[in-house]
Every structure is written in C-alpha cells, then in structure tokens.
PDB file of C-alpha atoms in Angstrom:
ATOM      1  CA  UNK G 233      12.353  -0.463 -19.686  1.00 85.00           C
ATOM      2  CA  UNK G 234      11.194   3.011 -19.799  1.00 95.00           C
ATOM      3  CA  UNK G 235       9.174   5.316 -17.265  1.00 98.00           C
ATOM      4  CA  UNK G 236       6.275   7.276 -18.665  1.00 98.00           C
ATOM      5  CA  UNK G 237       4.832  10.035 -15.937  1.00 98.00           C
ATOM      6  CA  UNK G 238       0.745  10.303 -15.823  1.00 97.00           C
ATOM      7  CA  UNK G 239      -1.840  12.305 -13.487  1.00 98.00           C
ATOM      8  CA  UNK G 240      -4.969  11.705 -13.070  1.00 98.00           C
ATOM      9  CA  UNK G 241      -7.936  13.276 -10.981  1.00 98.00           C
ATOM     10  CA  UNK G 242      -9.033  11.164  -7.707  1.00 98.00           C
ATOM     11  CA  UNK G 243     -11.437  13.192  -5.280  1.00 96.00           C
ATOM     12  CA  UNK G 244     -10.851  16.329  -7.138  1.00 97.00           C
ATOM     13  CA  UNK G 245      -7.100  16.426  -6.642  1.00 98.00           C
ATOM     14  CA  UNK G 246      -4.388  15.695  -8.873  1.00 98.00           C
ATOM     15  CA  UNK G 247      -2.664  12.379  -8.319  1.00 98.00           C
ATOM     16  CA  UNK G 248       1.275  11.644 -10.059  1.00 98.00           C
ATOM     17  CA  UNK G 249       2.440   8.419 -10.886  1.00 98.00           C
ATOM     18  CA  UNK G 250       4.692   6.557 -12.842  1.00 98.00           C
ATOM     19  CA  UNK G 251       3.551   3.931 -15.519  1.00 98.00           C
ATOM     20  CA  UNK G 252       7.249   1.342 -15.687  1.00 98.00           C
ATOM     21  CA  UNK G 253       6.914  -0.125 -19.603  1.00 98.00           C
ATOM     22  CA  UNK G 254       8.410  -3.598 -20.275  1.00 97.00           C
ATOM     23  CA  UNK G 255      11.148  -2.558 -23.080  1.00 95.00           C
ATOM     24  CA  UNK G 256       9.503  -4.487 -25.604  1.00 93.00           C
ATOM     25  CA  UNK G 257       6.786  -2.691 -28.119  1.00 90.00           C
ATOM     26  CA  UNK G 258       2.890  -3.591 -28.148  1.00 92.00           C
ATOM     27  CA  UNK G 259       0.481  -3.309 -25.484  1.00 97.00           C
ATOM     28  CA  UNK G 260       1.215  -5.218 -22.123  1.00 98.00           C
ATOM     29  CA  UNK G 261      -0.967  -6.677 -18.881  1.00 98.00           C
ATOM     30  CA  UNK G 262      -0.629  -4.117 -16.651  1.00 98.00           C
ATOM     31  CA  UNK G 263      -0.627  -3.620 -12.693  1.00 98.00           C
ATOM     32  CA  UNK G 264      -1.605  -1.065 -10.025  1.00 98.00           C
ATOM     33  CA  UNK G 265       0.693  -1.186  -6.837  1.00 98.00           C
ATOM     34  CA  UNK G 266      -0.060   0.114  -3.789  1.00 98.00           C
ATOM     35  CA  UNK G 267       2.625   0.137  -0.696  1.00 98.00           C
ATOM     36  CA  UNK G 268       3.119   0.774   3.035  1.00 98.00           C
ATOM     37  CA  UNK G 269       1.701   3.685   5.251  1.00 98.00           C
ATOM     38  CA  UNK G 270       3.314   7.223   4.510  1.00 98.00           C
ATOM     39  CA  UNK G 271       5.215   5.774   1.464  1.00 98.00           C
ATOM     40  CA  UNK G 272       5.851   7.532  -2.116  1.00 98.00           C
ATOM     41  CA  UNK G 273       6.206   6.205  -5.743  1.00 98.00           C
ATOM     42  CA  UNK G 274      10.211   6.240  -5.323  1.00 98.00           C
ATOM     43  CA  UNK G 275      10.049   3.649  -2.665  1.00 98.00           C
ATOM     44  CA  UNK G 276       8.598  -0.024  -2.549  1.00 98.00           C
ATOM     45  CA  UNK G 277       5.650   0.251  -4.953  1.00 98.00           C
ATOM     46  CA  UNK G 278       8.683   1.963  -7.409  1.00 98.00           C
ATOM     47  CA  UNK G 279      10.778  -0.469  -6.210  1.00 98.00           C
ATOM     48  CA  UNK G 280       8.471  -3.331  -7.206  1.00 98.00           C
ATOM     49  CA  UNK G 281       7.027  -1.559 -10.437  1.00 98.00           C
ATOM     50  CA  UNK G 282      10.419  -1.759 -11.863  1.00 98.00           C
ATOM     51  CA  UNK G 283      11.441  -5.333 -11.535  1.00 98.00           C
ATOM     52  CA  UNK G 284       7.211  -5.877 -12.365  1.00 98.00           C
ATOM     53  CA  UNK G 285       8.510  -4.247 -15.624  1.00 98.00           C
ATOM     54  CA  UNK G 286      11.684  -6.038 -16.223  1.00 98.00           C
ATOM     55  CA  UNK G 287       9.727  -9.189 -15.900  1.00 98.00           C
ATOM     56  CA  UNK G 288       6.812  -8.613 -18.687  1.00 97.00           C
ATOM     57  CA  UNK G 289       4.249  -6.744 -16.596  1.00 98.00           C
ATOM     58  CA  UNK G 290       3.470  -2.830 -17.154  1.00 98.00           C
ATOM     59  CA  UNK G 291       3.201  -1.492 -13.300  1.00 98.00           C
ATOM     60  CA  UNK G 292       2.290   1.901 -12.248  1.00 98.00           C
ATOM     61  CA  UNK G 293       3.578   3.379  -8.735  1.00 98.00           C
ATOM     62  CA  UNK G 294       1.836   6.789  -7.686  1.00 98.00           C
ATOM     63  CA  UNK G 295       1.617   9.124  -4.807  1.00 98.00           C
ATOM     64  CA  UNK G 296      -1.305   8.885  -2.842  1.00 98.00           C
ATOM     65  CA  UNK G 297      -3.186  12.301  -2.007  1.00 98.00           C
ATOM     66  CA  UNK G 298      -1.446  14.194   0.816  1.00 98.00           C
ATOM     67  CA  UNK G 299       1.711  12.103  -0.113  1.00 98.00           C
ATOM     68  CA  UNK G 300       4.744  13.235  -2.557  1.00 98.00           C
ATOM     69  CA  UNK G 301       3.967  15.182  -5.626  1.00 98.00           C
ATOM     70  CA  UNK G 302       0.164  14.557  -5.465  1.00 98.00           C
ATOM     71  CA  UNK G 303      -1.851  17.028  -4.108  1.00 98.00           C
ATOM     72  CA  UNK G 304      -4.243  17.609  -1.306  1.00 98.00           C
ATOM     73  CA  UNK G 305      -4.236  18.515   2.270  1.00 97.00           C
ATOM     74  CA  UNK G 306      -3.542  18.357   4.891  1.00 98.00           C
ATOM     75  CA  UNK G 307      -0.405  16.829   4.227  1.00 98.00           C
ATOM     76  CA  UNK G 308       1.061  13.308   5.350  1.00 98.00           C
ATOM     77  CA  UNK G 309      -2.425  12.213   6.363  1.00 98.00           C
ATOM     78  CA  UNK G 310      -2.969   8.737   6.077  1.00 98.00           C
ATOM     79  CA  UNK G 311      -6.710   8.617   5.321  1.00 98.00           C
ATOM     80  CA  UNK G 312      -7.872   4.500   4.359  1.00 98.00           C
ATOM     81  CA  UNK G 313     -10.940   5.671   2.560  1.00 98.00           C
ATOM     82  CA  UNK G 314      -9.224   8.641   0.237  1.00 98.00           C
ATOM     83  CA  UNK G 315      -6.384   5.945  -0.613  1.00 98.00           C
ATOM     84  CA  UNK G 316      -9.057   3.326  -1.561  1.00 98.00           C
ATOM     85  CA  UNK G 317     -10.741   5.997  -3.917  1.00 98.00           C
ATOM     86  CA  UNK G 318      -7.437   6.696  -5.278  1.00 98.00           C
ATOM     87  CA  UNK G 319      -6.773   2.823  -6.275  1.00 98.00           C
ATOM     88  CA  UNK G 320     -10.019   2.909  -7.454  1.00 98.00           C
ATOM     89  CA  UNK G 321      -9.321   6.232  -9.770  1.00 98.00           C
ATOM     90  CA  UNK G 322      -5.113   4.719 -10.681  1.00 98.00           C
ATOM     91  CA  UNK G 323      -6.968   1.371 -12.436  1.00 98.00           C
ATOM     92  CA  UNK G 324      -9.485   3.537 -14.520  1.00 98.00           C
ATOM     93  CA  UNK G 325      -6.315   5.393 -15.411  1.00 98.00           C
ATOM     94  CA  UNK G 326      -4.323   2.731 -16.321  1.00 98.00           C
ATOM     95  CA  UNK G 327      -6.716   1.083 -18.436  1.00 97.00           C
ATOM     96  CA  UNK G 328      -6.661   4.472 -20.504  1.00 98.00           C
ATOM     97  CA  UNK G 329      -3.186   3.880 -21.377  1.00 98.00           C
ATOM     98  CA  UNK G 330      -2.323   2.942 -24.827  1.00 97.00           C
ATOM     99  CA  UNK G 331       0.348   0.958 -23.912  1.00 97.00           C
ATOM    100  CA  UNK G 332      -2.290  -1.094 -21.336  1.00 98.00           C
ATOM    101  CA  UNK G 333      -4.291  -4.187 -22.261  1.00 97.00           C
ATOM    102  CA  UNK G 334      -6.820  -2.480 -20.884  1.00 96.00           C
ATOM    103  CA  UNK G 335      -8.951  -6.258 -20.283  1.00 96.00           C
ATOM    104  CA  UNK G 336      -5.754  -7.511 -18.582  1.00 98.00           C
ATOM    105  CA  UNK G 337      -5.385  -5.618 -15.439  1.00 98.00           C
ATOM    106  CA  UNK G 338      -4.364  -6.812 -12.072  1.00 98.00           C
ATOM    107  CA  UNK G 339      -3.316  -5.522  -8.297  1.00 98.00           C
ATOM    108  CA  UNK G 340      -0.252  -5.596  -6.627  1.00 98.00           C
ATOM    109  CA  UNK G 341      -0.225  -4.521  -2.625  1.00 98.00           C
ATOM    110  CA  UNK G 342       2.824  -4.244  -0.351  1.00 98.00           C
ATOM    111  CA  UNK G 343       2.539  -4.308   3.627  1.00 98.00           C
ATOM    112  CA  UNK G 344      -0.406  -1.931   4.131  1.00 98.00           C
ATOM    113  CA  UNK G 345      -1.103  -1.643   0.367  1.00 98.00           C
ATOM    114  CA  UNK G 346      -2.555  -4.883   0.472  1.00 98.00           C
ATOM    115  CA  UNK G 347      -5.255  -4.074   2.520  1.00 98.00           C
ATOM    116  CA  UNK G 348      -5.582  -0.660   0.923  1.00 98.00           C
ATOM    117  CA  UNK G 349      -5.909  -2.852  -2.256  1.00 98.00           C
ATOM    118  CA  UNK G 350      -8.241  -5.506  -0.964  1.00 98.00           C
ATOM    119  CA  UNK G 351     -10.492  -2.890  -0.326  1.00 98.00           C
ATOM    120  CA  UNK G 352     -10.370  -1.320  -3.639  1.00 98.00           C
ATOM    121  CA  UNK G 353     -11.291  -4.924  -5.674  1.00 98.00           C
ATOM    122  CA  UNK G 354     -13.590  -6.334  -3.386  1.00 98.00           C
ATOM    123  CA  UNK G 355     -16.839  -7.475  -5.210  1.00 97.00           C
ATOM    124  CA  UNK G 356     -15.068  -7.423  -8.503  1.00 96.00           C
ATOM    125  CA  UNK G 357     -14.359  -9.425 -11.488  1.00 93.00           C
ATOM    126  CA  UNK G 358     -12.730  -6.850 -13.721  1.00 96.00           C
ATOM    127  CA  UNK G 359      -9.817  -6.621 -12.242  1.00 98.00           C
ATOM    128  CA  UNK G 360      -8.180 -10.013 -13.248  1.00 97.00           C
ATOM    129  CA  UNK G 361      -5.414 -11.320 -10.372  1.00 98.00           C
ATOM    130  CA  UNK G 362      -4.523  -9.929  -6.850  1.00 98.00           C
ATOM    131  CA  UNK G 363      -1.349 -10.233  -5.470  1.00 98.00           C
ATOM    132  CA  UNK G 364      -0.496  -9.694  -1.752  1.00 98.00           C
ATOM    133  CA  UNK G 365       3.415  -9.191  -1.241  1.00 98.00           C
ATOM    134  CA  UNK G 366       4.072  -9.263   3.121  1.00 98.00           C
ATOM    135  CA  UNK G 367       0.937  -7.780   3.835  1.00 98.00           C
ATOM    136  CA  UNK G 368      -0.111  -5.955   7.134  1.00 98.00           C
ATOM    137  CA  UNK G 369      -3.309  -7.669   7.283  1.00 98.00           C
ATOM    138  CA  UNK G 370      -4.805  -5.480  10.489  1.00 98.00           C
ATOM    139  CA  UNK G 371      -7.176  -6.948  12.408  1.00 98.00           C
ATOM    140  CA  UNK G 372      -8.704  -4.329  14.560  1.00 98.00           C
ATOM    141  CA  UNK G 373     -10.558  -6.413  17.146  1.00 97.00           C
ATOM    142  CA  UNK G 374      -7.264  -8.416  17.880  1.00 97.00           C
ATOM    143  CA  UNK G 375      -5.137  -4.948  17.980  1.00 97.00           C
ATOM    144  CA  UNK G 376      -8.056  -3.613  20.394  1.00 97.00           C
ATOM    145  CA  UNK G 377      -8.236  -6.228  22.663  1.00 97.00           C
ATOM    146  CA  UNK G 378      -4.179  -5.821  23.210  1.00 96.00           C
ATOM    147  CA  UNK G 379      -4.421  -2.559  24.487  1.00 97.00           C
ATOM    148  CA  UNK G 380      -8.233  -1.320  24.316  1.00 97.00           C
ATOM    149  CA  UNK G 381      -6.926   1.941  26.675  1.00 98.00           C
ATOM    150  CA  UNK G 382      -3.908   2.274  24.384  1.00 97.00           C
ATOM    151  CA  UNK G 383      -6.109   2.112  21.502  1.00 97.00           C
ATOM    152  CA  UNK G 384      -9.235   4.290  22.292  1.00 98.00           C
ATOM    153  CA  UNK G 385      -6.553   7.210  23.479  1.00 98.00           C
ATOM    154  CA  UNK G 386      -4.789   7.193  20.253  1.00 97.00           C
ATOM    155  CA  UNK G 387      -7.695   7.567  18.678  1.00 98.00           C
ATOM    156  CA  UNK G 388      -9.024  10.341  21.097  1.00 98.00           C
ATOM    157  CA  UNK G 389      -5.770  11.421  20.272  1.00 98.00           C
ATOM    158  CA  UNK G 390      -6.160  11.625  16.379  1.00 98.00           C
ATOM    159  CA  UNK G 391      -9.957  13.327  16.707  1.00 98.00           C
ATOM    160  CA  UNK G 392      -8.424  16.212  19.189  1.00 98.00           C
ATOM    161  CA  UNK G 393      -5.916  16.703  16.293  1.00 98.00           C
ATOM    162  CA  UNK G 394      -8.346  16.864  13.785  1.00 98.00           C
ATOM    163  CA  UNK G 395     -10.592  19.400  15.329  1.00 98.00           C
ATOM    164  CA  UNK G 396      -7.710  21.333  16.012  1.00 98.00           C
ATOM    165  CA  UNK G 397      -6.528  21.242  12.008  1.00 98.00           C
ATOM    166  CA  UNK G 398     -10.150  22.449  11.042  1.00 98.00           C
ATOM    167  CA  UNK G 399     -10.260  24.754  13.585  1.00 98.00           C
ATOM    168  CA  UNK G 400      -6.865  26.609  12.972  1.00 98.00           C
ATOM    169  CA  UNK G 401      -5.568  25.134   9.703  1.00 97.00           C
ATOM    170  CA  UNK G 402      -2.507  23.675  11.520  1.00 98.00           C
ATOM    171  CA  UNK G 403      -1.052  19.908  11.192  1.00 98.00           C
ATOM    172  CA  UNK G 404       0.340  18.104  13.760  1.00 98.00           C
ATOM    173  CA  UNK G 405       2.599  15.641  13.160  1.00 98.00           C
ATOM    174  CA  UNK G 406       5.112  13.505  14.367  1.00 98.00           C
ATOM    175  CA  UNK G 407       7.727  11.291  12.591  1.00 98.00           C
ATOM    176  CA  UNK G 408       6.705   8.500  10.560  1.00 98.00           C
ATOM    177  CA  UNK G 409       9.878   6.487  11.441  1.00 98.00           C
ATOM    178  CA  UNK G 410      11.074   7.116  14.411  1.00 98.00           C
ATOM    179  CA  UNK G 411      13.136   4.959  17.593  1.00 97.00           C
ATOM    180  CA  UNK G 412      12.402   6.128  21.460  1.00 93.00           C
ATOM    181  CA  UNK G 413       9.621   8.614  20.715  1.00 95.00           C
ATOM    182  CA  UNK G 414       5.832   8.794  19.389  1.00 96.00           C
ATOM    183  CA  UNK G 415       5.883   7.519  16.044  1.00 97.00           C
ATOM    184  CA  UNK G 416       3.594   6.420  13.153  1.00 97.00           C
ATOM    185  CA  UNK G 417       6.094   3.056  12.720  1.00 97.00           C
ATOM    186  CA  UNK G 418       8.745   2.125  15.751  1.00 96.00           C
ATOM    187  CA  UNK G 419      10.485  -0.897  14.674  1.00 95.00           C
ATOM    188  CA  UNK G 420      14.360  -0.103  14.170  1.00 97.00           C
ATOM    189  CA  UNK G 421      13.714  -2.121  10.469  1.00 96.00           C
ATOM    190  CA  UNK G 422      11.496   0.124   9.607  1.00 97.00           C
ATOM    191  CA  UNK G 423      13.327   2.897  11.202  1.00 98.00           C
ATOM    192  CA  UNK G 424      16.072   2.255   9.024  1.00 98.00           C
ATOM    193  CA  UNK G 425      14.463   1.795   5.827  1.00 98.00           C
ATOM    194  CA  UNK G 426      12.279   4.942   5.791  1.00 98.00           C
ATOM    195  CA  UNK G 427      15.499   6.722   7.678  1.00 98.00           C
ATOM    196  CA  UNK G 428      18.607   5.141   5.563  1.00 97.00           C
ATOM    197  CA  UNK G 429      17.809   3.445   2.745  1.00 98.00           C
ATOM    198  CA  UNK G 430      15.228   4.671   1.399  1.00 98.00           C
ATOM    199  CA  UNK G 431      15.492   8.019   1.593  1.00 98.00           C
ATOM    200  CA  UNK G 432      14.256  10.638  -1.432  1.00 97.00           C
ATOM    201  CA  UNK G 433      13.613  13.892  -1.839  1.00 97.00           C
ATOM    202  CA  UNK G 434       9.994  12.865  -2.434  1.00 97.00           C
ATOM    203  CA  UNK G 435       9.399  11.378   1.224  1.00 98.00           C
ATOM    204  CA  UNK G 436       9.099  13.317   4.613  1.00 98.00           C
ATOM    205  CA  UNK G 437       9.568  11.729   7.161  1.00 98.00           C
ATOM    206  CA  UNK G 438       6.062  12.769   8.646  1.00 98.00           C
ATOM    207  CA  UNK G 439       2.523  11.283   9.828  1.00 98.00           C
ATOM    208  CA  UNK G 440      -0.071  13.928  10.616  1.00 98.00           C
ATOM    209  CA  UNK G 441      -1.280  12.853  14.381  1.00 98.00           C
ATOM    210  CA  UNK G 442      -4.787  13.533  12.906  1.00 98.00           C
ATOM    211  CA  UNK G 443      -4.816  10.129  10.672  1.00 98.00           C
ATOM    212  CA  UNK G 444      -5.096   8.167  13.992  1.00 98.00           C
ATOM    213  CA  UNK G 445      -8.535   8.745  14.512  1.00 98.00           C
ATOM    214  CA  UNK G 446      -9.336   6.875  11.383  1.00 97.00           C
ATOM    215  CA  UNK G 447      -6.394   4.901  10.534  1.00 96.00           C
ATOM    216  CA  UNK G 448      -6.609   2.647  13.640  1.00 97.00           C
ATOM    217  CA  UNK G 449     -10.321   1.269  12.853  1.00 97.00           C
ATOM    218  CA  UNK G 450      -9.054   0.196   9.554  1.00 98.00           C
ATOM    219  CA  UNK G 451      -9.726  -3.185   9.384  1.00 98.00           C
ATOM    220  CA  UNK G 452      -8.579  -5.321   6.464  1.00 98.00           C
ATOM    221  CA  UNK G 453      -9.398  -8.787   7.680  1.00 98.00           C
ATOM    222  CA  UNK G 454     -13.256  -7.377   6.661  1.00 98.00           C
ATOM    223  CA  UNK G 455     -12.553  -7.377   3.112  1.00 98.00           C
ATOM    224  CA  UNK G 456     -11.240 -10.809   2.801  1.00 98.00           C
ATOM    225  CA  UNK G 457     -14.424 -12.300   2.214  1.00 98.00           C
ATOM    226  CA  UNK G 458     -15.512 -10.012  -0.692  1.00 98.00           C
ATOM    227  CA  UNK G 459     -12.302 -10.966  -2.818  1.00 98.00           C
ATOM    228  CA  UNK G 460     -13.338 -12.354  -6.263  1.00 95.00           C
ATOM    229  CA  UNK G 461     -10.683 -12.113  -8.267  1.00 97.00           C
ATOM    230  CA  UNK G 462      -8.218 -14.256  -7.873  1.00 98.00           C
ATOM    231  CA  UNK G 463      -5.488 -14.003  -5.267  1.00 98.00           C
ATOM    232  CA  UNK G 464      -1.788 -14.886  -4.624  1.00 98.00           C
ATOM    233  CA  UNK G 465      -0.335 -14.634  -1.185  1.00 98.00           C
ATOM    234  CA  UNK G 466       3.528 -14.072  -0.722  1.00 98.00           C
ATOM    235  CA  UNK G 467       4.039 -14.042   2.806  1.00 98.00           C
ATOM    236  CA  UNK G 468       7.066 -15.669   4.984  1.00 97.00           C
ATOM    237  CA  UNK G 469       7.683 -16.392   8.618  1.00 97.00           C
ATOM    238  CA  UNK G 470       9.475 -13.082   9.092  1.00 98.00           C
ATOM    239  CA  UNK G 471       7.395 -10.872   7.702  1.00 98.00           C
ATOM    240  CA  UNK G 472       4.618  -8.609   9.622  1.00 96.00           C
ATOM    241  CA  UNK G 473       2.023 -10.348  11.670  1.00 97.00           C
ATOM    242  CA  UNK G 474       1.784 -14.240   9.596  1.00 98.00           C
ATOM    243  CA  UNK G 475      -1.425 -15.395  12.017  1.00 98.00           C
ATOM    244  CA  UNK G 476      -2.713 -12.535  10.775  1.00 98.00           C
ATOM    245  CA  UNK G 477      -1.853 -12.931   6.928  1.00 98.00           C
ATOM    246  CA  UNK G 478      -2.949 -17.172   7.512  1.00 98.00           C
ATOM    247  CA  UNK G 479      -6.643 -15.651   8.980  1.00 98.00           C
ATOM    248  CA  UNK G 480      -7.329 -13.739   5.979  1.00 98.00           C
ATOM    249  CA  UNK G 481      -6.204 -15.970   3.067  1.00 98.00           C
ATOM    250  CA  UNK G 482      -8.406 -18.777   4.999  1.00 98.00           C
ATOM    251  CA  UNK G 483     -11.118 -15.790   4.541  1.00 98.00           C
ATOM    252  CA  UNK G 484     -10.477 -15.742   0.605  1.00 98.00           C
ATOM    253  CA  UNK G 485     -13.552 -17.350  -0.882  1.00 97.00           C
ATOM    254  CA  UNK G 486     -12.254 -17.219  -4.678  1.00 92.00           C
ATOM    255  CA  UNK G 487      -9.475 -19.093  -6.312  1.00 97.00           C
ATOM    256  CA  UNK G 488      -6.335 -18.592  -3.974  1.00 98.00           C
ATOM    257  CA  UNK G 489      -2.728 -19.703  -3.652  1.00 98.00           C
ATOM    258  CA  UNK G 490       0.608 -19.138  -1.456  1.00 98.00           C
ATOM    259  CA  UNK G 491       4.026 -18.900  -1.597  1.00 98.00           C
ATOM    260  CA  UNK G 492       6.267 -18.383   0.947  1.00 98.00           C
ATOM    261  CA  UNK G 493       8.868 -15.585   1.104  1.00 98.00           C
ATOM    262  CA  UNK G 494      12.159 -16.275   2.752  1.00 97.00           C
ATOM    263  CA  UNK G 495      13.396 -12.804   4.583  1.00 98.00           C
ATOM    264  CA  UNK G 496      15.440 -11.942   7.910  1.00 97.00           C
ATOM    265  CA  UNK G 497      12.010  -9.256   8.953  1.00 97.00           C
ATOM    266  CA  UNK G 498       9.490  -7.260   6.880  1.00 98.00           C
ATOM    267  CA  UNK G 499      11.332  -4.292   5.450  1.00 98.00           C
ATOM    268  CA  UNK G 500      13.980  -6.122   2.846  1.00 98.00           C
ATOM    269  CA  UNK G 501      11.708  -7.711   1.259  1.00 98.00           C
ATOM    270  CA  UNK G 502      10.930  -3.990  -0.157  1.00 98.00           C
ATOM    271  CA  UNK G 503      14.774  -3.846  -1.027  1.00 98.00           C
ATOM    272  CA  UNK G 504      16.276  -6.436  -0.930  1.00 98.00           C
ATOM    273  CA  UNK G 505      17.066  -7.087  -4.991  1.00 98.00           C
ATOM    274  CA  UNK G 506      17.197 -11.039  -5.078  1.00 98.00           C
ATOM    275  CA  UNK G 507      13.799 -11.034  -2.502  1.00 98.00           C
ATOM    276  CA  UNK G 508      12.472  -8.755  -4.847  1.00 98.00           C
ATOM    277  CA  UNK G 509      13.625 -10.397  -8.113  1.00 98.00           C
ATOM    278  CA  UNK G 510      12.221 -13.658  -7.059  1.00 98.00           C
ATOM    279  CA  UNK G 511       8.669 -12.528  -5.292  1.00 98.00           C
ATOM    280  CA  UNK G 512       8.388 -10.796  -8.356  1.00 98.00           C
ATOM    281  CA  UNK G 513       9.012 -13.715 -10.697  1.00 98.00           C
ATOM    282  CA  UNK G 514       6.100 -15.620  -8.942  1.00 98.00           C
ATOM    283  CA  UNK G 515       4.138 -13.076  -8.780  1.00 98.00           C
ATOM    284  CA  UNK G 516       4.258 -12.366 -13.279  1.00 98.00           C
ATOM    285  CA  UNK G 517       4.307 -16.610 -13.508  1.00 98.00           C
ATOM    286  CA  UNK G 518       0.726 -16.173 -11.368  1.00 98.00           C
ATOM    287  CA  UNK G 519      -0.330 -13.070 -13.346  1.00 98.00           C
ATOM    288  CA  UNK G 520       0.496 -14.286 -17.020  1.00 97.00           C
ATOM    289  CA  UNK G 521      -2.058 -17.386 -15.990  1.00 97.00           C
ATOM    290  CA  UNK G 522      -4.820 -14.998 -14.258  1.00 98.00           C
ATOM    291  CA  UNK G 523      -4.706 -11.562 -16.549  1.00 95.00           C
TER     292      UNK G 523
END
C-alpha cells in the first residue's frame, strides 16, 4: 500500500488529502471518505482509507476547509454546506487520478460524514455505491423538540459568535472533546478518542462557537429520500442514535442493504482494528458488486 498526497481547489481554498493505493499496479475503484465533526485525514476517514486500501479499494481521506492542513478561515468551523462543496470538489479530484477508475467511484461516510456525504450524492447516478459506516443520522425536528429552549439558545449562541468574528476578526471557541464543560462532543467515548487515542499533531482540539448557528439545523434525515445510488448501511445497536439510522434507511428509495456492526459504543468502531477490518471487508464485498 502506498500514500500519494493531492490538493485540490474547493471554494477557492486549497484542500490536502491523501489518496491510500492498493499495492498492486493498474488503475483501481476508488472511494471518497468523509468522517465525524472536527476530525482530520489522520483520524477515522485515514483510519478507514487504509484498511479500504489493504482490501482492493483506492480511498482518499482529506482535511476539510478550516480543518488540518487545508486552508480557510476561520478556523475549526464546522460549516455543513462548505464540507458538502468540498465532497463535491474531493470526487472530481479523484476521478482525475491516474491511478482512479475514474467510472468506478463510490462514497464512504463515518458518524457525521455520512450525512455530510448523503448530501453530497443526492440526485446522482455517477457516483456508483454509498456506504454509511455508524452514522449520526441528525434529525433536527426530533433534537428540537427535546430541548427547543436548549436548542434555539445555542443557536442564538452561534449567530452572537459569528457577528462578533466578522466584526473583530476573533474566533471563539471551545473544546471539541471535552467532560464537565461546554463542548462541541461530551460523551467520555468520544472524550477519549479525540483526547487519547487519537491524538495528532494535525487535530486541535477546538470547535469555533460560531458553527452552532448553522451546524444545529443540519438535518440529514432530508436527504434520505434523494439517494440514488445505491446504499449499504453498517450500523449496530451501540452505535450513535440506531432509531435514527432505522428512519433514514426506511427513507432510502434506491437499492439498499444492512449489516449490523457489533461494538461496545460509537467511537471503536473508528479504531478498533478487527471492527474496522471486518466493516471494511463488507463494505469492498458491497462495492466490488456496485462500482
């Protein structure tokens, strides 16, 4: 397996990524990835492009804007429609590559990157197989009507933050990871993933408070019915929100199938090697049949 290192341009900024190359010669069906909120090439969607890679598949793993070595500002601003863009820039990319069947291209989202993702292909054909590893499938009227004060003030919250940004240039921000204060991501799994194990000199630890006015309307449960391509679900009992993850494959109109993933919560399936391994070895059996 070998690593080759491409940029691109998405929104006039200059994204970095890294294209993982089966170790045999030729030209190979190839992947995007796209992973969780605040997270960088090094982590799950490098995590999953590798084994991807191992297994037959090229995979490419790249910083969104605002995040690791790509550019733009502010920094650690999780923005739904700039990342979509981005996807949408990585699979013209890809298909450049000389290494890339460039008819045989599919998607591969993990947590939050699957809705990122589903977002990107919705409405079309060309890109050839979708697969959805523990996705955070948000569904924004459910997470409203949980806390509809909680909700609307982090969002007031988020706007105040952004007029102050274009008003003085400053960022606010707050961890991404983070146990007994404000945080982007609470959970002591994913507190010690983003904290311990996967730590890089790549990541920050950040979330700019700014991305809240946005991020929480993201809905992904809204692109569900605009999936055409067809799509594998890998989902398990332990893994983020499965009501959630059951709603929107239900919402899949095009050719669809599920496997379940076996985990103790949501975070090792990013790490764990033998969850990995074997999510991953569906997910090529389903590709090799859709590409």
């Amino acid at each position: 397996m070998s690593i080759k290192r491409i940029s691109f341009d998405a929104g006039g900024e200059q994204i970095i990524g890294d294209l993982h190359l089966p170790s045999s010669k030729g030209v190979h069906p190839a992947v995007v990835t796209c992973g969780p909120m605040t997270s960088v090439k090094e982590q799950v969607t490098g995590t999953y492009a590798a084994e991807l890679a191992k297994q037959g598949i090229a995979a490419f793993a790249f910083d969104h804007r605002h995040f690791g070595e790509s550019a733009g500002v502010p920094r650690h601003y999780e923005f739904h429609k700039n990342k979509i863009a981005d996807l949408k820039a990585a699979f013209h990319a890809l298909s450049a590559q000389p290494e890339v069947a460039s008819h045989q291209i599919g998607a591969v989202g993990i947590c939050l990157g699957c809705g990122y993702m589903a977002h990107a292909i919705a409405n079309r054909s060309d890109i050839r197989g979708f697969v959805g590893v523990a996705g955070y499938y948000r569904d924004v009227e459910a997470i409203k009507a949980a806390d509809p004060i909680g909700f609307a003030n982090k969002v007031a919250q988020g706007k105040k933050a952004r007029m102050h940004y274009e008003a003085t240039g400053f960022v606010e921000t707050i961890p991404a990871a983070a146990l007994g204060e404000d945080a982007a991501m609470t959970m002591q799994s994913t507190f010690d993933y983003y904290t311990k194990r996967a730590v890089h000199p790549n990541y920050e630890n950040r979330f700019a408070v700014m991305s809240r006015e946005y991020f929480l309307e993201f809905d992904v449960q809204s692109a569900a019915p605009r999936i055409r391509t067809p799509f594998l679900m890998a989902h398990g009992p332990n893994a983020l929100n499965p009501s959630w993850a059951d709603k929107f494959y239900k919402a899949v109109p095009g050719p669809k199938e599920k496997i379940s993933i076996s985990s103790e919560g949501q975070t090792d399936i990013y790490d764990n090697p033998e969850i990995v391994k074997a999510t991953v070895s569906q997910a090529v059996e389903f590709l090799l049949r859709v590409l």
